[in-house]
Amino acid sequence: MKDVASILLQMLEEEFNFLLNKKDQMNIETKIRNIRFLGELAKFKVAAPGLIFSCIKSCLDDFTHHNIDVACNLLETCGRFLYRSPETSLRMGNMLEIIMRLKNVKNLDARHSTLVENVYYQCKPPERSAKISKVRAPLQQYIRKLLFSDLDKSSIEHVLRQLRKLPWNDCESYLLKCFMKVHKGKYSQVHLIASLTAGLSRYHDTFAVAVVDEVLEQIRLGLELNEYGMQQQRIAFMRFLGELYNYRLIDSCVVFETLYLIIFYGHGSPEQDILDPPEDCFRLRMVITLLETCGHFFDRGSSKRRLDHFLLYFQRYILCKGSIPLDIEFDLQDLFADLRPKMVRYSSFEEVNQAILELEEKEQSMGSEKTSNGKYDTQTAKLSVGNGTGLIEQREAGNESINLPRENGVGLDEGESEIETESGSMDADGQEEDEELDEDKYVEHDDDGDDDVEEEETEEVMGSEEEEHVKVKQKEKMQIDPVEEAEFEKEFRALMQESIESRKLEVRSRPTLNMMIPMNLFEGYRDHNRIIDVESGDEVDDERSGESSVTFRVLVKKGSKQQMKQLHIPRDSSLVQSTKQKEAAELEEKQDIKRLVLEYNEREEEERAVSSGQSMSWSPSSGSVLMGRGSGVQGGWDGGGRHSSRQRRPVAAGYGRRR
């Protein structure tokens, strides 16, 4: 149907000529649809190039108002096609040059000027050299595929196993380089990179240390350069550092040192306007990112106090910035609401500065009290309040001291850091991690404090980032005197001998026998003309009753079975005599108890008979009185013997109900 194309082109051309002189704003959409239709037909070689160039020339003759939009839409649709076609390339190039000259000559508004530039560079982009792609080894390509393509929550275990199988001597450096490109991956998967680092640290300790060092170095480099193009990378590294703390690869002291470095670095220096100008609020976003990642763990112990101290300094830094953008202000409000909802937000620089001064004076007084008690050696650290920089002036208080530089106001809390001189390891969190639950991660980390450090030959460093004193103590090795040691040993032996002699006179309690007694010993029975006395356990032989020995049955246990053996003991022995005396005493006690019980029963029967006889001879009214008295008598008897058991005992508070 070759006639359809000609008819359609004729109708579109007539519509274009009709709308060309229409300046009404309502016709702009119709003009754009018409000209884009012509451009699409030109790309399919239905519309001749001459028709397209005539439409462009008509727009260039009156390059104002809607004609600019029509020409730009036509060139955007088929301009690149006509410029790259050999037969129309020269003519389209001339048209593009004419459009750029008209744009420079005429005073176009910003929108039209941007449209012309975009269309020109879309049709005729600037010449540049071809981009050379990097050639990577197959092993490097596989590492990048694992980290940047395959890594997600469901495949992290598989990725970890594959990374462990790599030849680490050849690819450890490249793997570290890929781990440092967390800003090129998804922001929501930064914690997966930290999880892989924790999993690999169990098998390659140096790799985890290298990752932490590189992250801290990149954060420091970002503070020194302060380039706008690095902001996304700096935010990713702050998130990465927080996730490393969550997976227990670093201690809280590293986090707080980084926080203080962010708000103090460059202040009070000639480069302050370059490193951290007053209108630049990007450091606020860095602190917010780090605290949002791991700040919720600082809710107990020494880390809670350290975070409270830092937030005071952070408020002062916020007030130094003046006006803050609304998005950052909202993030700050959310941060304080999540971490410290009850903390006071100061509205003026003087108020927060006064609160910091009071805090430092309080810490200084506490440090001076401990120093006066002779517990710690002293070193003085002065923190500048005016500009927020931390400067330390240290004085040696003893023969041996430790110089602890605190850069840019970064320090350690008092009683929180213990540096071991022999092993070189440091535990900076005290007992911060005692109450934390072990998460199901790839790494296990012991962050508990050592309570026996004072008994070892270690150094105990006491200080804080907010206070003005750093106390240092190192125990000296004691020289043992041989004479004193010999005297001590002599006195110790005498004391032990005296204790042994005193224990000899003590009466030893008989050990309890945890054995079941056979039932045949509880009742007397005859066996082979023998009578077994139940009370004493001895046997009396009728035929050998005149002999001077007594037979005992001894119950012994051999393995899991019980056995009885006969033991003949002379009658004049102390064991037989004491047993006879004990039996006689027990028999006499039983007779007394029997006599008392019988007397009590007889007296009770007599009282019952007397009371029944009197009630029959008296009148009913008198009987009711007697019964009342009898009840009173009975109540008095119970009061003497059983009344206490019938009273309601008061229940102690909290005892009757389990809480």
XYZ file of C-alpha atoms in Angstrom:
659
model
C 0.000 0.000 0.000
C 2.434 2.606 -1.210
C -0.209 5.322 -1.376
C -0.721 5.301 2.448
C 2.695 6.832 3.139
C 2.250 9.679 0.682
C -1.209 10.528 1.968
C 0.011 10.480 5.582
C 3.022 12.669 4.853
C 0.848 15.171 2.995
C -1.549 15.423 5.939
C 1.308 15.856 8.441
C 2.984 18.545 6.342
C -0.286 20.486 5.999
C -0.835 20.245 9.744
C 2.719 21.479 10.388
C 2.258 24.515 8.117
C -1.120 25.236 9.717
C 0.248 25.102 13.285
C 3.445 27.024 12.481
C 1.754 30.403 12.724
C -0.348 29.494 15.762
C 1.228 31.131 18.821
C -1.369 29.994 21.323
C 0.005 28.047 24.274
C -2.738 25.469 23.882
C -1.244 24.300 20.564
C 2.231 23.405 21.858
C 1.376 19.760 22.575
C -0.155 19.309 19.137
C 2.894 20.832 17.458
C 5.267 18.522 19.360
C 3.252 15.388 18.509
C 3.180 16.397 14.854
C 6.902 17.075 14.535
C 7.950 13.970 16.476
C 5.768 11.865 14.189
C 7.630 13.296 11.195
C 10.967 12.604 12.872
C 10.092 8.951 13.530
C 8.988 8.513 9.923
C 12.340 9.952 8.807
C 14.224 7.316 10.802
C 12.203 4.599 9.048
C 13.003 6.312 5.727
C 9.345 6.951 5.035
C 9.716 10.747 5.139
C 12.275 12.183 2.780
C 15.213 14.116 4.311
C 14.221 17.155 2.272
C 10.893 17.382 4.140
C 12.717 17.309 7.485
C 15.207 19.992 6.455
C 12.386 22.228 5.148
C 10.631 21.952 8.535
C 13.884 22.825 10.343
C 14.469 25.819 8.020
C 10.936 27.079 8.661
C 11.612 27.031 12.411
C 15.023 28.707 12.039
C 13.543 31.558 10.014
C 11.541 32.566 13.122
C 13.643 31.118 15.952
C 11.416 32.297 18.827
C 8.737 31.019 21.162
C 7.246 27.640 20.089
C 9.507 27.303 17.055
C 12.478 26.654 19.378
C 10.645 23.751 21.074
C 9.545 22.315 17.712
C 13.041 22.459 16.211
C 14.636 20.913 19.326
C 12.100 18.050 19.420
C 12.663 17.326 15.732
C 16.442 17.228 16.131
C 16.118 15.145 19.306
C 14.065 12.588 17.391
C 16.026 12.190 14.144
C 18.965 14.623 14.322
C 21.550 12.018 15.312
C 20.287 9.697 12.536
C 20.606 12.349 9.842
C 23.994 13.503 11.118
C 25.424 9.977 11.004
C 23.950 9.221 7.549
C 26.571 9.858 4.832
C 24.209 11.628 2.393
C 22.823 14.089 4.968
C 25.744 14.476 7.352
C 27.140 17.700 5.858
C 23.786 19.471 5.643
C 22.798 18.455 9.194
C 26.141 19.713 10.475
C 25.472 23.114 8.883
C 22.008 23.207 10.463
C 23.461 22.478 13.903
C 26.029 25.267 13.533
C 23.290 27.711 12.520
C 21.255 26.738 15.600
C 24.251 27.344 17.922
C 24.951 30.746 16.325
C 21.305 31.745 16.734
C 21.423 30.653 20.345
C 24.483 32.832 20.987
C 23.039 35.834 19.115
C 19.523 35.790 20.533
C 18.850 36.448 24.202
C 17.110 33.163 24.999
C 15.809 32.229 28.405
C 17.494 29.527 30.491
C 15.086 26.762 29.445
C 15.414 27.339 25.719
C 19.189 27.773 26.001
C 19.463 24.412 27.788
C 17.247 22.724 25.180
C 19.443 23.952 22.306
C 22.676 22.867 23.987
C 21.318 19.440 24.837
C 20.095 18.816 21.317
C 23.355 20.020 19.757
C 25.570 17.789 21.886
C 23.180 14.876 21.466
C 23.458 15.069 17.690
C 27.139 16.051 17.622
C 28.861 14.988 20.840
C 32.355 16.334 21.547
C 35.172 14.216 20.255
C 37.097 12.265 22.862
C 39.259 9.237 23.010
C 37.633 5.863 23.408
C 37.400 4.562 26.938
C 39.874 1.798 27.581
C 38.449 -0.949 29.763
C 40.682 -2.538 32.320
C 41.921 -6.019 31.669
C 41.624 -8.078 34.839
C 42.802 -11.560 35.594
C 40.152 -14.295 35.854
C 40.722 -14.587 39.602
C 40.133 -10.850 40.089
C 37.000 -11.002 37.969
C 35.723 -13.862 40.131
C 36.368 -11.871 43.326
C 34.486 -8.865 41.926
C 31.608 -11.116 40.898
C 31.349 -12.579 44.404
C 31.436 -9.208 46.170
C 29.520 -6.947 43.780
C 27.057 -9.338 42.111
C 26.432 -12.467 44.186
C 26.610 -11.053 47.710
C 23.297 -10.813 49.553
C 21.746 -12.092 52.788
C 21.025 -15.543 51.425
C 24.404 -16.112 49.748
C 26.770 -14.655 52.331
C 27.796 -18.069 53.679
C 28.549 -19.315 50.185
C 30.595 -16.186 49.418
C 32.531 -16.598 52.663
C 33.393 -20.216 51.842
C 34.520 -19.250 48.355
C 36.716 -16.444 49.661
C 38.355 -18.808 52.124
C 39.265 -21.128 49.253
C 41.186 -18.400 47.409
C 44.992 -18.444 47.269
C 45.532 -15.752 49.887
C 49.191 -15.229 49.164
C 48.288 -14.047 45.660
C 44.986 -12.225 46.103
C 44.925 -10.808 49.648
C 45.966 -7.326 48.524
C 43.367 -7.236 45.744
C 40.680 -8.535 48.111
C 41.485 -5.689 50.520
C 41.188 -3.235 47.629
C 37.738 -4.595 46.745
C 36.595 -4.420 50.368
C 37.504 -0.730 50.399
C 35.103 -0.049 47.505
C 32.011 -0.304 49.702
C 30.816 3.037 48.272
C 30.457 1.439 44.821
C 28.052 -1.220 46.019
C 24.629 -0.945 47.583
C 24.484 1.119 50.748
C 22.123 -1.402 52.350
C 24.740 -4.160 51.938
C 27.595 -2.470 53.794
C 26.916 -4.653 56.813
C 27.441 -7.740 54.652
C 30.987 -6.612 53.842
C 31.598 -6.114 57.588
C 30.180 -9.587 58.228
C 32.571 -11.087 55.665
C 35.452 -9.257 57.327
C 34.456 -10.725 60.683
C 34.183 -14.207 59.205
C 37.579 -13.990 57.509
C 39.227 -12.627 60.672
C 38.843 -16.041 62.320
C 41.240 -17.494 59.765
C 43.274 -14.449 58.656
C 43.872 -12.030 61.525
C 46.049 -9.672 59.530
C 43.319 -9.122 56.940
C 40.807 -7.776 59.485
C 43.478 -5.498 60.970
C 44.322 -4.198 57.503
C 40.655 -3.464 56.766
C 40.218 -1.485 59.998
C 43.433 0.465 59.407
C 42.440 1.298 55.850
C 38.973 2.488 56.885
C 40.418 4.781 59.565
C 42.975 6.092 57.083
C 40.291 6.874 54.494
C 38.211 8.726 57.099
C 41.251 10.794 58.064
C 42.054 11.468 54.404
C 38.521 12.704 53.769
C 38.821 15.161 56.650
C 42.104 16.491 55.287
C 40.956 16.930 51.676
C 37.273 17.859 52.227
C 36.336 17.406 48.566
C 32.732 17.468 47.458
C 33.170 14.462 45.174
C 34.241 12.254 48.105
C 31.150 12.793 50.246
C 29.370 9.605 49.173
C 32.534 7.619 49.823
C 33.035 9.234 53.254
C 29.465 8.407 54.321
C 29.945 4.792 53.234
C 33.142 4.525 55.287
C 31.386 5.919 58.386
C 28.689 3.275 58.009
C 31.378 0.624 57.458
C 33.196 1.672 60.647
C 29.977 1.395 62.669
C 29.280 -2.062 61.274
C 32.814 -3.150 62.153
C 32.050 -2.214 65.770
C 28.749 -4.097 65.608
C 30.628 -7.227 64.539
C 33.181 -6.693 67.373
C 36.180 -6.068 65.189
C 36.995 -2.784 66.956
C 36.483 -1.436 70.472
C 34.381 1.515 71.526
C 37.490 3.624 72.095
C 38.131 3.590 68.324
C 34.590 4.805 67.671
C 34.856 7.639 70.186
C 38.285 8.663 68.943
C 36.851 8.929 65.432
C 33.874 10.960 66.666
C 36.101 13.434 68.486
C 38.417 13.603 65.478
C 35.501 14.583 63.245
C 34.295 17.481 65.385
C 37.725 18.756 66.505
C 40.004 18.276 63.494
C 40.996 21.611 61.930
C 39.316 23.881 64.489
C 41.398 26.779 65.690
C 43.884 26.338 62.844
C 44.564 28.660 59.872
C 43.076 26.013 57.530
C 39.694 25.967 59.281
C 37.958 27.806 56.433
C 39.168 25.124 54.022
C 38.831 21.986 56.161
C 35.531 22.806 57.877
C 33.976 26.134 56.876
C 31.068 27.400 59.026
C 28.495 26.813 56.273
C 29.630 23.198 55.659
C 27.463 20.743 57.635
C 28.757 17.520 56.122
C 30.608 16.515 59.300
C 27.277 16.567 61.137
C 25.993 13.990 58.675
C 29.095 11.846 59.256
C 28.545 11.811 63.022
C 24.841 11.073 62.552
C 25.636 8.138 60.252
C 28.107 6.593 62.680
C 25.873 6.976 65.753
C 22.818 5.688 63.911
C 24.792 2.569 63.013
C 26.258 1.650 66.410
C 25.124 4.284 68.938
C 22.317 2.170 70.364
C 24.932 -0.174 71.889
C 26.252 2.636 74.121
C 23.447 2.349 76.650
C 25.184 0.892 79.702
C 28.380 1.079 81.681
C 31.286 3.284 80.800
C 30.285 3.605 77.138
C 27.021 5.265 78.169
C 28.902 7.896 80.159
C 31.326 8.480 77.310
C 28.512 8.982 74.817
C 26.816 11.467 77.165
C 30.057 13.430 77.358
C 30.520 13.388 73.600
C 26.985 14.586 72.910
C 27.717 17.710 74.971
C 30.715 18.520 72.800
C 28.677 17.623 69.722
C 25.985 20.115 70.700
C 28.623 22.811 70.987
C 29.890 21.896 67.518
C 26.323 22.083 66.159
C 25.849 25.572 67.597
C 29.118 26.677 65.980
C 27.561 26.016 62.568
C 24.822 28.606 62.875
C 21.885 27.840 60.590
C 21.541 24.139 59.733
C 19.603 22.724 56.744
C 16.220 21.283 57.609
C 17.050 17.724 56.545
C 20.087 17.608 58.845
C 18.115 19.217 61.672
C 15.434 16.537 61.372
C 18.137 13.831 61.403
C 19.617 15.376 64.556
C 16.232 15.370 66.265
C 15.726 11.712 65.375
C 19.236 10.882 66.606
C 18.757 12.470 70.027
C 15.268 10.951 70.317
C 16.660 7.455 69.697
C 19.860 7.633 71.752
C 19.158 10.128 74.558
C 15.499 11.207 74.599
C 15.878 12.845 78.027
C 19.018 14.830 77.209
C 18.674 18.614 77.228
C 19.216 20.307 73.852
C 20.922 23.635 74.467
C 19.851 26.582 72.346
C 22.827 28.908 72.870
C 26.570 28.488 72.710
C 27.051 29.999 76.181
C 24.753 27.451 77.865
C 26.414 24.399 76.370
C 29.862 25.863 77.009
C 28.953 26.380 80.664
C 27.705 22.785 80.917
C 30.997 21.521 79.454
C 32.998 23.629 81.917
C 31.012 22.218 84.848
C 31.550 18.688 83.544
C 35.297 19.224 83.222
C 35.535 20.753 86.704
C 33.632 17.791 88.152
C 35.934 15.294 86.419
C 38.962 17.295 87.547
C 37.814 17.295 91.181
C 37.190 13.545 91.076
C 40.641 13.022 89.634
C 42.270 15.204 92.309
C 40.510 13.249 95.080
C 41.833 9.979 93.733
C 45.279 11.509 93.442
C 45.235 12.770 97.032
C 44.415 9.257 98.258
C 47.673 8.036 96.758
C 46.062 5.611 94.337
C 47.358 7.041 91.102
C 50.274 9.009 89.757
C 49.252 12.236 88.071
C 49.663 13.780 84.712
C 47.761 16.930 83.749
C 45.940 17.354 80.455
C 44.323 20.690 79.638
C 41.476 20.834 77.159
C 40.910 24.121 75.370
C 37.248 25.120 75.568
C 37.187 28.172 73.360
C 37.980 26.530 70.049
C 37.429 22.885 70.980
C 40.997 21.721 70.366
C 42.577 19.231 72.721
C 46.039 20.147 73.912
C 47.863 18.055 76.458
C 50.511 19.232 78.823
C 51.963 16.298 80.697
C 54.210 16.254 83.685
C 56.025 13.192 84.904
C 54.984 12.381 88.450
C 57.269 9.398 89.039
C 60.337 7.700 87.703
C 58.384 5.930 84.959
C 55.479 7.474 83.115
C 53.583 6.986 79.894
C 53.019 9.862 77.490
C 49.515 9.593 76.091
C 49.010 12.044 73.221
C 45.424 13.059 72.801
C 44.971 14.486 69.381
C 42.190 16.969 68.722
C 40.470 16.373 72.010
C 40.396 12.617 71.712
C 41.147 10.787 74.936
C 40.276 7.802 77.078
C 37.835 7.720 79.955
C 39.007 7.319 83.499
C 39.167 3.709 84.562
C 38.284 2.417 81.119
C 41.622 1.688 79.445
C 44.153 -0.828 80.575
C 47.379 -1.127 78.606
C 49.312 -4.327 79.126
C 52.997 -3.718 78.728
C 54.012 -7.345 78.366
C 51.561 -8.529 75.723
C 50.851 -5.172 74.104
C 47.125 -5.826 73.984
C 44.589 -3.275 75.013
C 41.079 -3.661 76.396
C 39.431 -0.283 76.391
C 35.850 -1.110 77.229
C 36.167 -2.383 80.826
C 33.184 -4.565 81.490
C 31.164 -2.994 78.758
C 30.423 -6.219 76.918
C 29.517 -8.341 79.989
C 25.777 -7.955 79.459
C 25.718 -8.068 75.669
C 24.278 -11.131 73.977
C 26.486 -13.076 71.595
C 24.996 -12.463 68.169
C 24.926 -15.154 65.527
C 27.794 -13.697 63.537
C 30.898 -15.021 61.926
C 33.277 -13.873 64.619
C 33.529 -14.219 68.361
C 35.239 -11.465 70.283
C 36.032 -11.238 73.982
C 35.631 -7.611 75.059
C 35.393 -8.140 78.783
C 37.538 -6.253 81.205
C 40.270 -7.922 83.218
C 39.538 -7.655 86.931
C 42.928 -8.999 87.988
C 45.051 -6.424 86.249
C 46.030 -4.832 89.550
C 47.613 -8.126 90.662
C 49.785 -8.370 87.550
C 52.724 -6.272 86.475
C 50.779 -3.965 84.187
C 50.176 -0.305 83.602
C 46.809 1.203 84.380
C 45.985 4.304 82.396
C 43.280 6.505 83.815
C 41.844 9.476 81.924
C 38.945 10.813 79.944
C 38.386 12.851 76.866
C 36.479 15.500 78.837
C 38.488 15.839 82.037
C 41.744 17.693 82.556
C 43.726 14.924 84.270
C 45.335 11.795 83.000
C 46.488 9.516 85.812
C 49.101 6.886 85.139
C 50.239 4.142 87.441
C 52.847 1.441 86.992
C 53.647 -1.025 89.745
C 57.295 -1.531 90.459
C 58.747 -4.981 90.957
C 59.230 -5.682 94.659
C 62.626 -6.907 95.872
C 62.153 -9.830 98.299
C 64.408 -9.850 101.374
C 65.635 -13.414 102.187
C 65.682 -12.713 105.948
C 62.096 -11.505 105.963
C 61.025 -14.448 103.858
C 62.663 -16.909 106.322
C 60.921 -15.246 109.280
C 57.634 -15.399 107.470
C 58.041 -19.110 106.758
C 58.929 -19.778 110.416
C 55.863 -17.949 111.732
C 53.672 -19.651 109.181
C 54.820 -23.126 110.261
C 54.221 -22.281 113.937
C 50.716 -21.083 113.126
C 49.907 -24.227 111.169
C 51.236 -26.476 113.972
C 49.123 -24.689 116.556
C 46.043 -25.123 114.369
C 46.722 -28.854 113.982
C 47.130 -29.339 117.769
C 43.859 -27.528 118.496
C 41.978 -29.679 116.008
C 43.149 -32.897 117.637
C 41.094 -32.179 120.772
C 37.877 -31.629 118.861
C 35.237 -34.357 119.038
C 34.718 -35.796 115.626
C 31.135 -36.316 114.594
C 30.169 -39.770 113.497
C 29.634 -40.074 109.771
C 26.078 -40.711 108.749
C 25.357 -44.170 107.419
C 23.422 -43.974 104.204
C 22.438 -47.650 104.019
C 19.052 -49.329 104.041
C 18.517 -51.563 107.135
C 16.942 -54.971 106.313
C 13.411 -55.489 107.587
C 14.351 -58.597 109.569
C 16.323 -56.437 112.017
C 13.254 -54.414 112.991
C 11.515 -57.428 114.593
C 12.876 -60.146 116.818
C 13.006 -63.639 115.312
C 14.517 -66.997 116.131
C 17.043 -68.667 113.911
C 18.813 -71.861 114.924
C 17.936 -71.430 118.606
C 19.148 -67.777 118.570
C 17.232 -64.723 119.790
C 18.071 -61.372 118.132
C 17.531 -58.376 120.326
C 16.012 -55.658 118.236
C 17.027 -52.772 120.461
C 20.745 -53.534 120.624
C 21.188 -55.791 117.631
C 23.000 -58.494 119.719
C 22.170 -62.179 119.660
C 21.584 -64.181 122.818
C 22.081 -67.920 122.368
C 19.962 -70.096 124.663
C 22.623 -72.803 124.763
C 25.582 -70.419 125.101
C 23.962 -67.833 127.362
C 26.515 -68.457 130.019
C 29.443 -67.525 127.865
C 31.141 -64.150 128.283
C 30.711 -62.816 124.692
C 27.971 -60.931 122.844
C 27.316 -61.387 119.129
C 26.620 -58.290 116.996
C 25.466 -58.228 113.437
C 27.411 -55.748 111.299
C 25.772 -54.388 108.147
C 28.292 -53.868 105.355
C 27.922 -52.906 101.708
C 29.948 -54.600 99.011
C 29.365 -53.075 95.630
C 25.596 -52.687 95.248
C 24.701 -55.547 97.624
C 24.244 -55.371 101.404
C 25.615 -58.103 103.643
C 25.455 -58.848 107.379
C 28.383 -60.328 109.287
C 28.550 -61.599 112.881
C 30.968 -60.003 115.305
C 31.670 -61.524 118.814
C 32.600 -58.891 121.428
C 33.372 -59.657 125.137
C 30.752 -58.556 127.648
C 33.177 -56.554 129.722
C 34.221 -54.339 126.768
C 33.356 -50.608 126.715
C 31.239 -51.013 123.578
C 28.919 -53.563 125.227
C 28.689 -51.581 128.476
C 27.871 -48.291 126.684
C 25.277 -50.074 124.568
C 23.634 -51.559 127.663
C 23.557 -48.183 129.376
C 22.050 -46.550 126.306
C 19.390 -49.287 126.085
C 18.521 -48.901 129.760
C 18.182 -45.122 129.411
C 15.978 -45.453 126.336
C 13.809 -48.079 128.068
C 13.367 -45.844 131.104
C 12.434 -42.895 128.873
C 9.851 -45.007 127.093
C 8.328 -46.122 130.397
C 8.045 -42.497 131.565
C 6.333 -41.447 128.341
C 3.967 -44.403 128.595
C 3.075 -43.519 132.207
C 2.433 -39.858 131.341
C 0.173 -40.777 128.434
C -1.855 -43.167 130.593
C -2.262 -40.578 133.359
C -3.399 -37.978 130.834
C -6.006 -40.351 129.378
C -7.339 -41.260 132.821
C -7.629 -37.582 133.862
C -9.451 -36.710 130.645
C -11.961 -39.551 131.149
C -12.661 -38.449 134.746
C -13.294 -34.826 133.634
C -15.613 -36.000 130.870
C -17.601 -38.181 133.347
C -17.923 -35.330 135.894
C -19.075 -32.816 133.284
C -21.712 -35.201 131.885
C -23.109 -35.929 135.397
C -23.452 -32.254 136.314
C -25.177 -31.346 133.045
C -27.851 -33.978 133.704
C -28.667 -32.684 137.220
C -28.806 -28.927 136.381
C -31.573 -27.024 134.567
C -31.385 -26.235 130.826
C -30.744 -22.531 131.481
C -27.990 -23.331 133.922
C -26.717 -25.925 131.545
C -26.327 -23.332 128.843
C -24.284 -21.230 131.245
C -22.178 -24.239 132.178
C -21.663 -25.095 128.581
C -20.534 -21.537 128.034
C -18.145 -21.910 130.928
C -17.101 -25.298 129.713
C -16.373 -23.779 126.379
C -14.365 -21.144 128.119
C -12.451 -23.794 130.047
C -11.826 -25.707 126.889
C -10.767 -22.472 125.207
C -8.369 -21.811 128.092
C -6.891 -25.303 127.738
C -6.462 -24.774 124.050
C -4.995 -21.372 124.768
C -2.378 -23.068 126.908
C -1.678 -25.891 124.509
C -3.248 -25.484 121.086
C -4.671 -21.983 120.834
C -1.558 -20.603 119.186
C -1.975 -22.965 116.261
C -5.494 -21.671 115.534
C -4.621 -17.989 115.375
C -4.259 -16.313 111.925
C -0.649 -15.410 111.533
C 0.062 -12.107 109.828
C 1.645 -12.615 106.403
C 4.759 -10.598 105.769
C 4.575 -8.123 102.928
C 5.615 -9.727 99.689
C 5.792 -13.231 101.113
C 2.294 -14.498 100.367
C 2.651 -13.736 96.626
C 5.580 -14.612 94.415
C 6.938 -11.645 92.500
